[in-house]
DNA sequence: GCCAACGTTGGC
DNA sequence: GCCAACGTTGGC
Protein backbone atom coordinates (compact mmCIF):
# COMPACT_ATOMS: atom_id res chain seq x y z
CA UNK A 1 0.00 0.00 0.00
CA UNK A 2 1.26 3.44 -0.81
CA UNK A 3 2.02 5.33 2.38
CA UNK A 4 -0.18 8.28 1.52
CA UNK A 5 -3.29 6.12 1.37
CA UNK A 6 -2.97 4.96 4.97
CA UNK A 7 -5.80 6.21 7.10
CA UNK A 8 -6.58 6.29 10.77
CA UNK A 9 -9.93 6.05 12.49
CA UNK A 10 -11.69 5.92 15.80
CA UNK A 11 -14.73 3.77 16.51
CA UNK A 12 -16.87 3.95 19.61
CA UNK A 13 -18.38 1.07 21.46
CA UNK A 14 -20.07 0.62 24.78
CA UNK A 15 -17.93 -1.99 26.56
CA UNK A 16 -20.96 -3.32 28.43
CA UNK A 17 -22.17 -4.41 24.99
CA UNK A 18 -18.90 -5.09 23.19
CA UNK A 19 -15.50 -4.19 24.59
CA UNK A 20 -11.98 -4.20 23.20
CA UNK A 21 -11.38 -7.32 25.29
CA UNK A 22 -14.35 -8.97 23.61
CA UNK A 23 -12.74 -8.22 20.26
CA UNK A 24 -9.39 -9.53 21.50
CA UNK A 25 -11.01 -12.82 22.48
CA UNK A 26 -13.18 -13.15 19.38
CA UNK A 27 -12.36 -15.78 16.74
CA UNK A 28 -9.38 -14.46 14.77
CA UNK A 29 -9.64 -11.40 17.04
CA UNK A 30 -11.99 -10.15 14.36
CA UNK A 31 -15.59 -9.00 14.14
CA UNK A 32 -17.85 -7.23 11.72
CA UNK A 33 -18.63 -3.80 13.10
CA UNK A 34 -22.38 -3.94 12.62
CA UNK A 35 -25.30 -1.89 13.81
CA UNK A 36 -23.98 1.56 12.89
CA UNK A 37 -27.04 3.61 11.92
CA UNK A 38 -25.68 7.03 11.12
CA UNK A 39 -25.19 8.23 7.56
CA UNK A 40 -21.90 10.01 8.07
CA UNK A 41 -20.44 6.97 9.78
CA UNK A 42 -21.96 4.74 7.12
CA UNK A 43 -20.34 6.71 4.32
CA UNK A 44 -16.92 6.37 5.88
CA UNK A 45 -17.30 2.64 6.40
CA UNK A 46 -18.66 2.11 2.92
CA UNK A 47 -16.32 4.38 0.99
CA UNK A 48 -13.18 5.18 2.93
CA UNK A 49 -12.15 2.46 5.35
CA UNK A 50 -9.75 0.04 3.69
CA UNK A 51 -7.79 -3.03 4.79
CA UNK A 52 -4.64 -1.93 6.57
CA UNK A 53 -6.19 1.18 8.06
CA UNK A 54 -5.77 1.42 11.83
CA UNK A 55 -8.53 2.10 14.31
CA UNK A 56 -8.61 3.30 17.89
CA UNK A 57 -11.31 1.42 19.79
CA UNK A 58 -13.01 3.86 22.16
CA UNK A 59 -15.10 2.89 25.15
CA UNK A 60 -18.08 5.20 25.66
CA UNK A 61 -20.50 5.17 28.59
CA UNK A 62 -17.83 3.44 30.61
CA UNK A 63 -15.64 3.97 33.64
CA UNK A 64 -13.32 5.28 32.56
CA UNK A 65 -14.23 6.39 29.08
CA UNK A 66 -11.31 6.33 26.67
CA UNK A 67 -9.32 4.44 24.06
CA UNK A 68 -8.76 0.80 24.96
CA UNK A 69 -6.56 -0.35 22.10
CA UNK A 70 -5.84 -0.56 18.41
CA UNK A 71 -7.56 -2.58 15.72
CA UNK A 72 -6.95 -2.95 12.01
CA UNK A 73 -9.45 -2.90 9.20
CA UNK A 74 -9.25 -6.31 7.55
CA UNK A 75 -12.19 -5.95 5.19
CA UNK A 76 -13.60 -2.77 3.66
CA UNK A 77 -17.25 -1.81 3.51
CA UNK A 78 -19.90 -4.39 2.67
CA UNK A 79 -23.64 -4.56 3.43
CA UNK A 80 -24.74 -4.91 7.05
CA UNK A 81 -26.66 -8.18 7.33
CA UNK A 82 -28.22 -7.14 10.62
CA UNK A 83 -30.27 -4.53 8.77
CA UNK A 84 -32.02 -7.27 6.79
CA UNK A 85 -32.97 -9.40 9.79
CA UNK A 86 -36.42 -8.62 11.17
CA UNK A 87 -35.50 -10.22 14.46
CA UNK A 88 -32.34 -8.18 14.90
CA UNK A 89 -32.47 -5.08 17.07
CA UNK A 90 -30.71 -3.23 14.26
CA UNK A 91 -33.27 -4.26 11.65
CA UNK A 92 -34.13 -1.49 9.21
CA UNK A 93 -36.92 -2.16 6.68
CA UNK A 94 -35.61 0.50 4.33
CA UNK A 95 -32.40 -1.44 3.75
CA UNK A 96 -32.80 -3.89 0.87
CA UNK A 97 -30.39 -6.50 -0.39
CA UNK A 98 -30.41 -4.91 -3.83
CA UNK A 99 -29.96 -1.46 -2.32
CA UNK A 100 -28.41 -1.71 1.15
CA UNK A 101 -28.78 1.29 3.43
CA UNK A 102 -26.16 0.20 5.97
CA UNK A 103 -22.63 -1.10 5.80
CA UNK A 104 -20.04 -2.76 8.02
CA UNK A 105 -16.31 -3.22 8.00
CA UNK A 106 -14.38 -6.07 9.60
CA UNK A 107 -11.85 -5.10 12.24
CA UNK A 108 -9.19 -7.16 13.96
CA UNK A 109 -7.70 -6.32 17.36
CA UNK A 110 -3.95 -5.77 17.08
CA UNK A 111 -2.87 -4.15 20.35
CA UNK A 112 -4.49 -3.58 23.70
CA UNK A 113 -3.24 -0.52 25.56
CA UNK A 114 -1.75 -1.29 28.98
CA UNK A 115 -4.15 1.24 30.39
CA UNK A 116 -7.15 3.02 28.91
CA UNK A 117 -6.09 6.35 27.44
CA UNK A 118 -8.84 8.24 29.15
CA UNK A 119 -10.99 10.98 27.69
CA UNK A 120 -9.77 13.16 30.54
CA UNK A 121 -6.13 12.65 29.53
CA UNK A 122 -6.92 13.18 25.84
CA UNK A 123 -8.40 16.55 26.68
CA UNK A 124 -5.10 17.57 28.25
CA UNK A 125 -2.85 16.51 25.37
CA UNK A 126 -1.30 19.23 23.25
CA UNK A 127 -2.19 18.89 19.60
CA UNK A 128 -5.58 17.23 20.01
CA UNK A 129 -7.56 20.44 20.34
CA UNK A 130 -9.26 19.90 16.98
CA UNK A 131 -9.82 16.17 17.33
CA UNK A 132 -13.40 15.26 16.39
CA UNK A 133 -13.90 13.20 19.53
CA UNK A 134 -13.15 16.19 21.73
CA UNK A 135 -15.50 18.65 20.08
CA UNK A 136 -18.51 19.72 22.09
CA UNK A 137 -21.55 17.63 21.26
CA UNK A 138 -19.57 15.28 19.04
CA UNK A 139 -21.27 11.89 18.85
CA UNK A 140 -20.07 10.41 15.59
CA UNK A 141 -19.42 6.75 16.30
CA UNK A 142 -16.97 6.36 13.41
CA UNK A 143 -14.59 9.21 12.83
CA UNK A 144 -11.31 9.97 11.08
CA UNK A 145 -8.15 10.59 13.09
CA UNK A 146 -5.31 12.60 11.56
CA UNK A 147 -1.81 11.09 11.40
CA UNK A 148 -0.62 13.74 13.86
CA UNK A 149 -3.39 12.95 16.32
CA UNK A 150 -2.69 9.25 15.93
CA UNK A 151 1.01 9.73 16.70
CA UNK A 152 0.36 11.87 19.77
CA UNK A 153 -2.07 9.38 21.27
CA UNK A 154 -0.03 6.33 20.35
CA UNK A 155 3.04 7.82 22.00
CA UNK A 156 1.09 8.67 25.14
CA UNK A 157 -0.21 5.11 25.29
CA UNK A 158 3.41 3.91 25.53
C1' DG B 1 -30.53 9.18 36.21
C1' DC B 2 -30.12 13.69 34.11
C1' DC B 3 -29.98 16.34 30.27
C1' DA B 4 -27.54 18.96 26.35
C1' DA B 5 -26.57 18.19 21.81
C1' DC B 6 -27.50 16.01 17.87
C1' DG B 7 -29.82 13.42 13.80
C1' DT B 8 -34.10 11.91 11.85
C1' DT B 9 -38.93 12.02 10.88
C1' DG B 10 -43.07 13.73 9.30
C1' DG B 11 -46.81 17.30 9.06
C1' DC B 12 -47.62 21.21 6.69
C1' DG C 1 -38.30 23.12 2.23
C1' DC C 2 -39.17 24.33 7.01
C1' DC C 3 -39.02 23.12 11.54
C1' DA C 4 -41.17 21.07 15.83
C1' DA C 5 -41.26 16.81 17.92
C1' DC C 6 -39.07 12.90 18.91
C1' DG C 7 -35.48 9.39 19.87
C1' DT C 8 -30.61 8.63 20.71
C1' DT C 9 -25.92 9.46 22.31
C1' DG C 10 -22.85 9.82 25.80
C1' DG C 11 -20.51 12.65 29.50
C1' DC C 12 -21.25 13.59 33.98
PDB file of N, CA, C and O in Angstrom, chain A residues 37 43 57 62 78 108 114 123 130-131 156:
ATOM      1  N   UNK A  37     -25.848   3.062  12.602  1.00  0.00           N
ATOM      2  CA  UNK A  37     -27.040   3.610  11.921  1.00  0.00           C
ATOM      3  C   UNK A  37     -26.962   5.129  11.872  1.00  0.00           C
ATOM      4  O   UNK A  37     -27.836   5.844  12.342  1.00  0.00           O
ATOM      5  N   UNK A  43     -21.107   6.321   5.513  1.00  0.00           N
ATOM      6  CA  UNK A  43     -20.342   6.712   4.322  1.00  0.00           C
ATOM      7  C   UNK A  43     -18.860   6.403   4.483  1.00  0.00           C
ATOM      8  O   UNK A  43     -18.210   5.949   3.536  1.00  0.00           O
ATOM      9  N   UNK A  57     -10.032   1.893  19.258  1.00  0.00           N
ATOM     10  CA  UNK A  57     -11.311   1.424  19.790  1.00  0.00           C
ATOM     11  C   UNK A  57     -11.598   2.176  21.090  1.00  0.00           C
ATOM     12  O   UNK A  57     -10.863   2.049  22.073  1.00  0.00           O
ATOM     13  N   UNK A  62     -18.622   4.410  29.868  1.00  0.00           N
ATOM     14  CA  UNK A  62     -17.830   3.437  30.605  1.00  0.00           C
ATOM     15  C   UNK A  62     -17.112   4.151  31.746  1.00  0.00           C
ATOM     16  O   UNK A  62     -17.183   5.371  31.870  1.00  0.00           O
ATOM     17  N   UNK A  78     -18.963  -3.490   3.355  1.00  0.00           N
ATOM     18  CA  UNK A  78     -19.903  -4.392   2.674  1.00  0.00           C
ATOM     19  C   UNK A  78     -21.220  -4.352   3.448  1.00  0.00           C
ATOM     20  O   UNK A  78     -21.248  -3.905   4.598  1.00  0.00           O
ATOM     21  N   UNK A 108      -9.935  -6.162  13.188  1.00  0.00           N
ATOM     22  CA  UNK A 108      -9.187  -7.158  13.963  1.00  0.00           C
ATOM     23  C   UNK A 108      -8.369  -6.448  15.037  1.00  0.00           C
ATOM     24  O   UNK A 108      -7.635  -5.497  14.730  1.00  0.00           O
ATOM     25  N   UNK A 114      -1.954  -0.813  27.604  1.00  0.00           N
ATOM     26  CA  UNK A 114      -1.751  -1.287  28.981  1.00  0.00           C
ATOM     27  C   UNK A 114      -2.806  -0.698  29.893  1.00  0.00           C
ATOM     28  O   UNK A 114      -3.317  -1.353  30.800  1.00  0.00           O
ATOM     29  N   UNK A 123      -8.069  15.123  26.653  1.00  0.00           N
ATOM     30  CA  UNK A 123      -8.399  16.552  26.681  1.00  0.00           C
ATOM     31  C   UNK A 123      -7.212  17.406  27.096  1.00  0.00           C
ATOM     32  O   UNK A 123      -7.175  18.601  26.826  1.00  0.00           O
ATOM     33  N   UNK A 130      -8.270  19.946  18.066  1.00  0.00           N
ATOM     34  CA  UNK A 130      -9.258  19.900  16.978  1.00  0.00           C
ATOM     35  C   UNK A 130      -9.810  18.495  16.723  1.00  0.00           C
ATOM     36  O   UNK A 130     -10.603  18.294  15.810  1.00  0.00           O
ATOM     37  N   UNK A 131      -9.372  17.551  17.530  1.00  0.00           N
ATOM     38  CA  UNK A 131      -9.825  16.173  17.325  1.00  0.00           C
ATOM     39  C   UNK A 131     -11.351  16.080  17.423  1.00  0.00           C
ATOM     40  O   UNK A 131     -11.962  16.624  18.341  1.00  0.00           O
ATOM     41  N   UNK A 156       1.538   8.544  23.752  1.00  0.00           N
ATOM     42  CA  UNK A 156       1.089   8.665  25.141  1.00  0.00           C
ATOM     43  C   UNK A 156       0.686   7.308  25.711  1.00  0.00           C
ATOM     44  O   UNK A 156       0.803   7.076  26.917  1.00  0.00           O
TER      45      UNK A 156
END
